[in-house]
Structures are given as structure tokens and as C-alpha cells.
mmCIF file of C-alpha atoms and ligand atoms in Angstrom:
data_model
loop_
_atom_site.group_PDB
_atom_site.id
_atom_site.type_symbol
_atom_site.label_atom_id
_atom_site.label_comp_id
_atom_site.label_asym_id
_atom_site.label_seq_id
_atom_site.Cartn_x
_atom_site.Cartn_y
_atom_site.Cartn_z
ATOM 1 C CA UNK A 1 28.259 -63.859 26.304
ATOM 2 C CA UNK A 2 25.305 -66.235 26.533
ATOM 3 C CA UNK A 3 21.735 -65.089 26.299
ATOM 4 C CA UNK A 4 18.648 -66.715 27.722
ATOM 5 C CA UNK A 5 19.910 -67.455 31.182
ATOM 6 C CA UNK A 6 17.964 -64.738 32.879
ATOM 7 C CA UNK A 7 15.235 -66.664 34.648
ATOM 8 C CA UNK A 8 15.093 -69.719 36.814
ATOM 9 C CA UNK A 9 13.126 -71.822 34.324
ATOM 10 C CA UNK A 10 15.852 -71.392 31.771
ATOM 11 C CA UNK A 11 18.483 -72.122 34.366
ATOM 12 C CA UNK A 12 16.829 -75.420 35.143
ATOM 13 C CA UNK A 13 16.668 -76.275 31.400
ATOM 14 C CA UNK A 14 20.349 -75.479 31.190
ATOM 15 C CA UNK A 15 21.496 -77.504 34.144
ATOM 16 C CA UNK A 16 19.325 -80.465 33.248
ATOM 17 C CA UNK A 17 19.349 -80.676 29.475
ATOM 18 C CA UNK A 18 22.614 -79.154 28.332
ATOM 19 C CA UNK A 19 24.411 -82.237 29.587
ATOM 20 C CA UNK A 20 21.857 -84.667 28.137
ATOM 21 C CA UNK A 21 23.175 -86.421 25.009
ATOM 22 C CA UNK A 22 19.608 -86.552 23.612
ATOM 23 C CA UNK A 23 19.432 -82.747 23.476
ATOM 24 C CA UNK A 24 19.558 -81.606 19.859
ATOM 25 C CA UNK A 25 22.111 -78.831 19.430
ATOM 26 C CA UNK A 26 21.457 -76.598 16.417
ATOM 27 C CA UNK A 27 23.565 -73.636 15.420
ATOM 28 C CA UNK A 28 22.881 -71.106 12.688
ATOM 29 C CA UNK A 29 25.781 -69.896 10.586
ATOM 30 C CA UNK A 30 25.857 -67.506 7.657
ATOM 31 C CA UNK A 31 26.162 -63.975 6.397
ATOM 32 C CA UNK A 32 24.730 -61.032 8.298
ATOM 33 C CA UNK A 33 21.102 -60.268 7.512
ATOM 34 C CA UNK A 34 20.240 -63.616 5.934
ATOM 35 C CA UNK A 35 17.727 -64.400 8.666
ATOM 36 C CA UNK A 36 19.593 -66.582 11.181
ATOM 37 C CA UNK A 37 18.079 -64.999 14.285
ATOM 38 C CA UNK A 38 14.615 -64.841 12.687
ATOM 39 C CA UNK A 39 14.862 -68.528 11.802
ATOM 40 C CA UNK A 40 15.655 -69.531 15.387
ATOM 41 C CA UNK A 41 12.818 -67.330 16.683
ATOM 42 C CA UNK A 42 10.475 -69.074 14.244
ATOM 43 C CA UNK A 43 11.628 -72.536 15.312
ATOM 44 C CA UNK A 44 11.259 -71.604 19.001
ATOM 45 C CA UNK A 45 7.959 -69.808 18.319
ATOM 46 C CA UNK A 46 9.266 -67.050 20.561
ATOM 47 C CA UNK A 47 11.061 -63.734 20.009
ATOM 48 C CA UNK A 48 14.270 -64.748 21.758
ATOM 49 C CA UNK A 49 16.887 -63.296 19.463
ATOM 50 C CA UNK A 50 17.095 -59.691 18.321
ATOM 51 C CA UNK A 51 16.699 -59.304 14.588
ATOM 52 C CA UNK A 52 17.131 -56.321 12.340
ATOM 53 C CA UNK A 53 18.077 -54.735 9.124
ATOM 54 C CA UNK A 54 20.962 -52.396 8.551
ATOM 55 C CA UNK A 55 24.666 -52.114 8.095
ATOM 56 C CA UNK A 56 25.577 -52.788 11.715
ATOM 57 C CA UNK A 57 25.442 -56.346 13.040
ATOM 58 C CA UNK A 58 22.651 -56.998 15.540
ATOM 59 C CA UNK A 59 23.917 -60.359 16.807
ATOM 60 C CA UNK A 60 27.334 -59.567 18.223
ATOM 61 C CA UNK A 61 28.131 -62.691 20.242
ATOM 62 C CA UNK A 62 27.224 -66.343 20.462
ATOM 63 C CA UNK A 63 23.779 -66.621 22.050
ATOM 64 C CA UNK A 64 22.383 -69.897 23.270
ATOM 65 C CA UNK A 65 19.064 -71.002 24.741
ATOM 66 C CA UNK A 66 17.511 -74.330 25.639
ATOM 67 C CA UNK A 67 13.898 -74.900 24.683
ATOM 68 C CA UNK A 68 11.559 -77.784 24.026
ATOM 69 C CA UNK A 69 11.079 -78.165 20.262
ATOM 70 C CA UNK A 70 7.927 -76.104 19.719
ATOM 71 C CA UNK A 71 6.502 -78.045 16.785
ATOM 72 C CA UNK A 72 5.068 -81.544 17.227
ATOM 73 C CA UNK A 73 5.713 -84.410 16.476
ATOM 74 C CA UNK A 74 9.286 -83.840 17.673
ATOM 75 C CA UNK A 75 9.436 -83.851 21.432
ATOM 76 C CA UNK A 76 13.006 -83.192 22.361
ATOM 77 C CA UNK A 77 14.863 -80.466 24.068
ATOM 78 C CA UNK A 78 16.983 -78.375 21.792
ATOM 79 C CA UNK A 79 19.826 -76.028 22.337
ATOM 80 C CA UNK A 80 19.607 -73.233 19.784
ATOM 81 C CA UNK A 81 22.802 -71.321 19.128
ATOM 82 C CA UNK A 82 22.732 -68.043 17.260
ATOM 83 C CA UNK A 83 25.985 -66.618 15.930
ATOM 84 C CA UNK A 84 27.166 -63.238 14.659
ATOM 85 C CA UNK A 85 26.719 -62.921 10.899
ATOM 86 C CA UNK A 86 29.744 -62.831 8.674
ATOM 87 C CA UNK A 87 30.234 -59.303 7.336
ATOM 88 C CA UNK A 88 33.182 -59.540 4.981
ATOM 89 C CA UNK A 89 35.454 -57.874 7.484
ATOM 90 C CA UNK A 90 38.077 -60.573 7.648
ATOM 91 C CA UNK A 91 39.468 -59.718 11.082
ATOM 92 C CA UNK A 92 36.118 -59.303 12.798
ATOM 93 C CA UNK A 93 34.634 -62.340 11.049
ATOM 94 C CA UNK A 94 37.563 -64.491 12.110
ATOM 95 C CA UNK A 95 37.361 -63.292 15.717
ATOM 96 C CA UNK A 96 33.621 -63.909 15.793
ATOM 97 C CA UNK A 97 34.031 -67.406 14.395
ATOM 98 C CA UNK A 98 36.835 -68.138 16.845
ATOM 99 C CA UNK A 99 34.444 -67.201 19.659
ATOM 100 C CA UNK A 100 31.827 -69.540 18.160
ATOM 101 C CA UNK A 101 34.306 -72.401 17.873
ATOM 102 C CA UNK A 102 35.419 -71.952 21.488
ATOM 103 C CA UNK A 103 31.788 -72.139 22.492
ATOM 104 C CA UNK A 104 31.064 -75.225 20.343
ATOM 105 C CA UNK A 105 34.103 -76.940 21.852
ATOM 106 C CA UNK A 106 32.839 -76.225 25.357
ATOM 107 C CA UNK A 107 29.648 -78.238 24.716
ATOM 108 C CA UNK A 108 29.525 -81.666 26.300
ATOM 109 C CA UNK A 109 28.213 -83.387 23.160
ATOM 110 C CA UNK A 110 29.124 -80.955 20.394
ATOM 111 C CA UNK A 111 26.782 -79.562 17.736
ATOM 112 C CA UNK A 112 24.172 -81.861 16.147
ATOM 113 C CA UNK A 113 23.751 -79.732 13.013
ATOM 114 C CA UNK A 114 24.821 -76.437 11.511
ATOM 115 C CA UNK A 115 22.000 -74.576 9.808
ATOM 116 C CA UNK A 116 23.800 -72.776 7.003
ATOM 117 C CA UNK A 117 21.490 -69.875 6.221
ATOM 118 C CA UNK A 118 21.230 -68.227 2.796
ATOM 119 C CA UNK A 119 18.794 -65.658 1.464
ATOM 120 C CA UNK A 120 17.176 -67.261 -1.589
ATOM 121 C CA UNK A 121 17.511 -63.951 -3.414
ATOM 122 C CA UNK A 122 21.298 -64.188 -3.284
ATOM 123 C CA UNK A 123 22.699 -67.677 -3.571
ATOM 124 C CA UNK A 124 25.794 -66.884 -5.620
ATOM 125 C CA UNK A 125 28.912 -68.694 -4.519
ATOM 126 C CA UNK A 126 30.917 -65.532 -5.080
ATOM 127 C CA UNK A 127 34.275 -64.725 -3.494
ATOM 128 C CA UNK A 128 32.600 -63.312 -0.383
ATOM 129 C CA UNK A 129 30.518 -66.459 0.196
ATOM 130 C CA UNK A 130 33.440 -68.738 -0.596
ATOM 131 C CA UNK A 131 35.652 -66.875 1.889
ATOM 132 C CA UNK A 132 32.971 -67.252 4.541
ATOM 133 C CA UNK A 133 32.637 -70.999 3.898
ATOM 134 C CA UNK A 134 36.415 -71.382 3.816
ATOM 135 C CA UNK A 135 36.604 -69.739 7.220
ATOM 136 C CA UNK A 136 33.996 -72.165 8.605
ATOM 137 C CA UNK A 137 35.904 -75.108 7.153
ATOM 138 C CA UNK A 138 39.225 -73.823 8.431
ATOM 139 C CA UNK A 139 38.040 -73.232 11.994
ATOM 140 C CA UNK A 140 35.549 -76.092 12.339
ATOM 141 C CA UNK A 141 37.464 -78.671 10.314
ATOM 142 C CA UNK A 142 36.368 -80.539 7.184
ATOM 143 C CA UNK A 143 34.027 -82.652 9.291
ATOM 144 C CA UNK A 144 31.840 -79.547 9.471
ATOM 145 C CA UNK A 145 30.362 -80.316 6.029
ATOM 146 C CA UNK A 146 28.883 -83.588 7.319
ATOM 147 C CA UNK A 147 26.681 -81.698 9.753
ATOM 148 C CA UNK A 148 25.330 -79.027 7.414
ATOM 149 C CA UNK A 149 21.653 -78.377 6.704
ATOM 150 C CA UNK A 150 21.132 -75.781 3.963
ATOM 151 C CA UNK A 151 18.382 -73.319 4.833
ATOM 152 C CA UNK A 152 17.092 -70.760 2.328
ATOM 153 C CA UNK A 153 15.112 -67.901 3.856
ATOM 154 C CA UNK A 154 12.913 -65.219 2.263
ATOM 155 C CA UNK A 155 10.825 -67.841 0.457
ATOM 156 C CA UNK A 156 7.800 -65.797 1.468
ATOM 157 C CA UNK A 157 4.316 -67.124 0.735
ATOM 158 C CA UNK A 158 3.310 -64.139 -1.442
ATOM 159 C CA UNK A 159 6.221 -64.687 -3.845
ATOM 160 C CA UNK A 160 6.612 -68.437 -3.461
ATOM 161 C CA UNK A 161 5.288 -69.070 -6.998
ATOM 162 C CA UNK A 162 7.844 -66.640 -8.436
ATOM 163 C CA UNK A 163 10.600 -68.425 -6.546
ATOM 164 C CA UNK A 164 9.687 -71.930 -7.736
ATOM 165 C CA UNK A 165 12.144 -71.631 -10.662
ATOM 166 C CA UNK A 166 14.944 -70.535 -8.292
ATOM 167 C CA UNK A 167 14.173 -73.506 -6.067
ATOM 168 C CA UNK A 168 14.287 -75.898 -9.040
ATOM 169 C CA UNK A 169 17.667 -74.516 -10.092
ATOM 170 C CA UNK A 170 19.045 -74.785 -6.544
ATOM 171 C CA UNK A 171 17.770 -78.358 -6.181
ATOM 172 C CA UNK A 172 19.023 -79.583 -9.543
ATOM 173 C CA UNK A 173 20.866 -82.834 -8.762
ATOM 174 C CA UNK A 174 23.640 -82.184 -11.309
ATOM 175 C CA UNK A 175 24.070 -78.434 -11.452
ATOM 176 C CA UNK A 176 22.334 -77.195 -8.335
ATOM 177 C CA UNK A 177 23.636 -75.543 -5.199
ATOM 178 C CA UNK A 178 24.892 -78.741 -3.565
ATOM 179 C CA UNK A 179 26.763 -79.809 -6.715
ATOM 180 C CA UNK A 180 28.354 -76.376 -6.906
ATOM 181 C CA UNK A 181 29.457 -76.592 -3.269
ATOM 182 C CA UNK A 182 30.890 -80.080 -3.902
ATOM 183 C CA UNK A 183 32.825 -78.768 -6.886
ATOM 184 C CA UNK A 184 34.211 -75.657 -5.155
ATOM 185 C CA UNK A 185 35.070 -77.347 -1.857
ATOM 186 C CA UNK A 186 36.069 -80.706 -3.317
ATOM 187 C CA UNK A 187 33.467 -82.621 -1.389
ATOM 188 C CA UNK A 188 32.088 -85.938 -2.419
ATOM 189 C CA UNK A 189 28.544 -87.164 -2.360
ATOM 190 C CA UNK A 190 29.099 -89.657 0.458
ATOM 191 C CA UNK A 191 30.275 -86.994 2.871
ATOM 192 C CA UNK A 192 28.203 -84.085 1.609
ATOM 193 C CA UNK A 193 24.547 -84.672 0.800
ATOM 194 C CA UNK A 194 22.813 -82.089 2.981
ATOM 195 C CA UNK A 195 19.069 -81.556 3.374
ATOM 196 C CA UNK A 196 17.798 -78.343 1.754
ATOM 197 C CA UNK A 197 15.015 -76.408 3.444
ATOM 198 C CA UNK A 198 13.109 -73.486 1.892
ATOM 199 C CA UNK A 199 11.399 -71.237 4.409
ATOM 200 C CA UNK A 200 9.151 -68.206 4.480
ATOM 201 C CA UNK A 201 9.410 -65.684 7.278
HETATM 202 N N1 LIG B 1 10.720 -61.175 4.045
HETATM 203 C C1 LIG B 1 11.526 -61.860 4.854
HETATM 204 N N2 LIG B 1 12.303 -61.185 5.722
HETATM 205 C C2 LIG B 1 13.119 -61.905 6.524
HETATM 206 C C3 LIG B 1 13.164 -63.321 6.493
HETATM 207 N N3 LIG B 1 14.062 -63.754 7.417
HETATM 208 C C4 LIG B 1 14.560 -62.623 7.995
HETATM 209 N N4 LIG B 1 13.996 -61.525 7.461
HETATM 210 C C5 LIG B 1 14.281 -60.124 7.796
HETATM 211 O O1 LIG B 1 15.657 -59.886 7.473
HETATM 212 C C6 LIG B 1 16.255 -59.013 8.431
HETATM 213 C C7 LIG B 1 17.499 -59.681 9.018
HETATM 214 O O2 LIG B 1 17.086 -60.820 9.763
HETATM 215 P P1 LIG B 1 17.952 -61.380 10.972
HETATM 216 O O3 LIG B 1 17.217 -62.572 11.474
HETATM 217 O O4 LIG B 1 18.290 -60.306 11.949
HETATM 218 O O5 LIG B 1 19.269 -61.820 10.194
HETATM 219 P P2 LIG B 1 20.652 -62.356 10.784
HETATM 220 O O6 LIG B 1 21.607 -61.217 10.739
HETATM 221 O O7 LIG B 1 21.082 -63.461 9.846
HETATM 222 O O8 LIG B 1 20.389 -62.871 12.164
HETATM 223 C C8 LIG B 1 15.185 -58.724 9.493
HETATM 224 O O9 LIG B 1 14.601 -57.472 9.181
HETATM 225 C C9 LIG B 1 14.174 -59.848 9.301
HETATM 226 O O10 LIG B 1 12.879 -59.423 9.651
HETATM 227 C C10 LIG B 1 12.311 -64.014 5.551
HETATM 228 O O11 LIG B 1 12.287 -65.247 5.421
HETATM 229 N N5 LIG B 1 11.520 -63.221 4.771
HETATM 230 MG MG1 LIG B 2 21.267 -62.286 13.947
#
């Protein structure tokens, strides 16, 4: 099910830009509740995607919209793709990711980047997170890692100072988050050197 196709303006974006190779295609991926939908709303500067807290997933299907990038100096059209969060229910997670992959494969020019969204308050590469990343790798292929941007949410302004140490640890070139991912997933620096972005709400 695709969202954002309700009015004629959006329809014209879709028909015109979705088949334009210059359109940037960004998809959020990650665990439920980490802030994927909120992140896309913030980038679009518009409440497009439903967000929420709780045990039940809010984003149940792939949802895609086309918008001009809201923040200068970039002036490109973007396709923003929100995805259901991974919930540690292996069957449902797999089915959800299979739906995402079918959707990605239907795109004329593929996905430009995967925004892999983590909550800065929980960045452990525990079994749950590793299973989730394994599922992405399995269904999207190893190439997936080349297109990853690591996004850490909940770096809110009022606690930013408190989080500076966490950020330093995550960014450490030898023992930080990227090094840990390289070690666990046997990635090398040439193919996996993703940007890291730290964002407040
Ligand atoms: N404080 C804070 N709350 C956030 C942030 N990002 C998301 N949230 C909240 O976390 C909850 C889950 O966000 P949502 O975007 O629905 O997560 P999703 O399941 O990954 O799409 C919502 O209540 C959001 O308001 C953030 O950076 N800071
Ligand atoms: Mg969501």
C-alpha cells in the first residue's frame, strides 16, 4: 500500500519525478520506535507519516511520497520511503521486509540510500539488532551496505551535552559503531564507510 497519492499535486510529482534518474530515493530502515517516520517528517517539514509510541507497530506497510527537498541548498526532488519497523517477530519482520524489497525492486532507478535509524540511547549490536541487520543483508544483498547512512535519533537539544560522550564512543575510528559493524558483518573499509548523522527530534 502506498501513501501520499491522494491529491492531484502528488500524482503529478509521481508521474513526473518517479521516473527521473535525478530523483533522490531515500528509505528508512530500522527497529520499531527508533524514529524512522519522525525523521522523514522532519526532512519533509511536513507531518506525512504517522508516528507513535507503543507496543503495536504504527507503520504497517511501505509508504512512499515524492517531495521537493525542503531544506536549501539542495534543490532536488526526493522520494521518501518509510518502512515498517522490525519488531523481533521473525515471521512478520521477514514478510514486512519482503514487501519492502518487492517495492524497492519495482523502482525504475532503485534506492539512492538507506537511512539506517538507531535510537542513540540503545546502540548495542545485540542479537536482536544483528538479526535485523542480517535480514536486511539477506534480502537486499551485500551491496546494501554500500548505500547505508547511519542515523542516530533522540539526540535532543536539551540533553545533547550529556550525549557528547556517547557520540564520541560511536564515532571512534577504531572501536566505534562502524568498526563494530565491520567486525560483525565482515565488511571492509573500502565498501563500508558510511556517514553518521546525529539528530534531535
Ligand atoms: N525525544 C525524541 N523522540 C523521538 C525522536 N524521534 C522519534 N521520537 C518519538 O519516538 C516515537 C516513535 O517514533 P516513530 O517515528 O513513530 O518511530 P518508527 O517506528 O521508527 O517510525 C514517537 O513518539 C516519536 O515522537 C527524537 O529524536 N527524540
Ligand atoms: Mg514508523
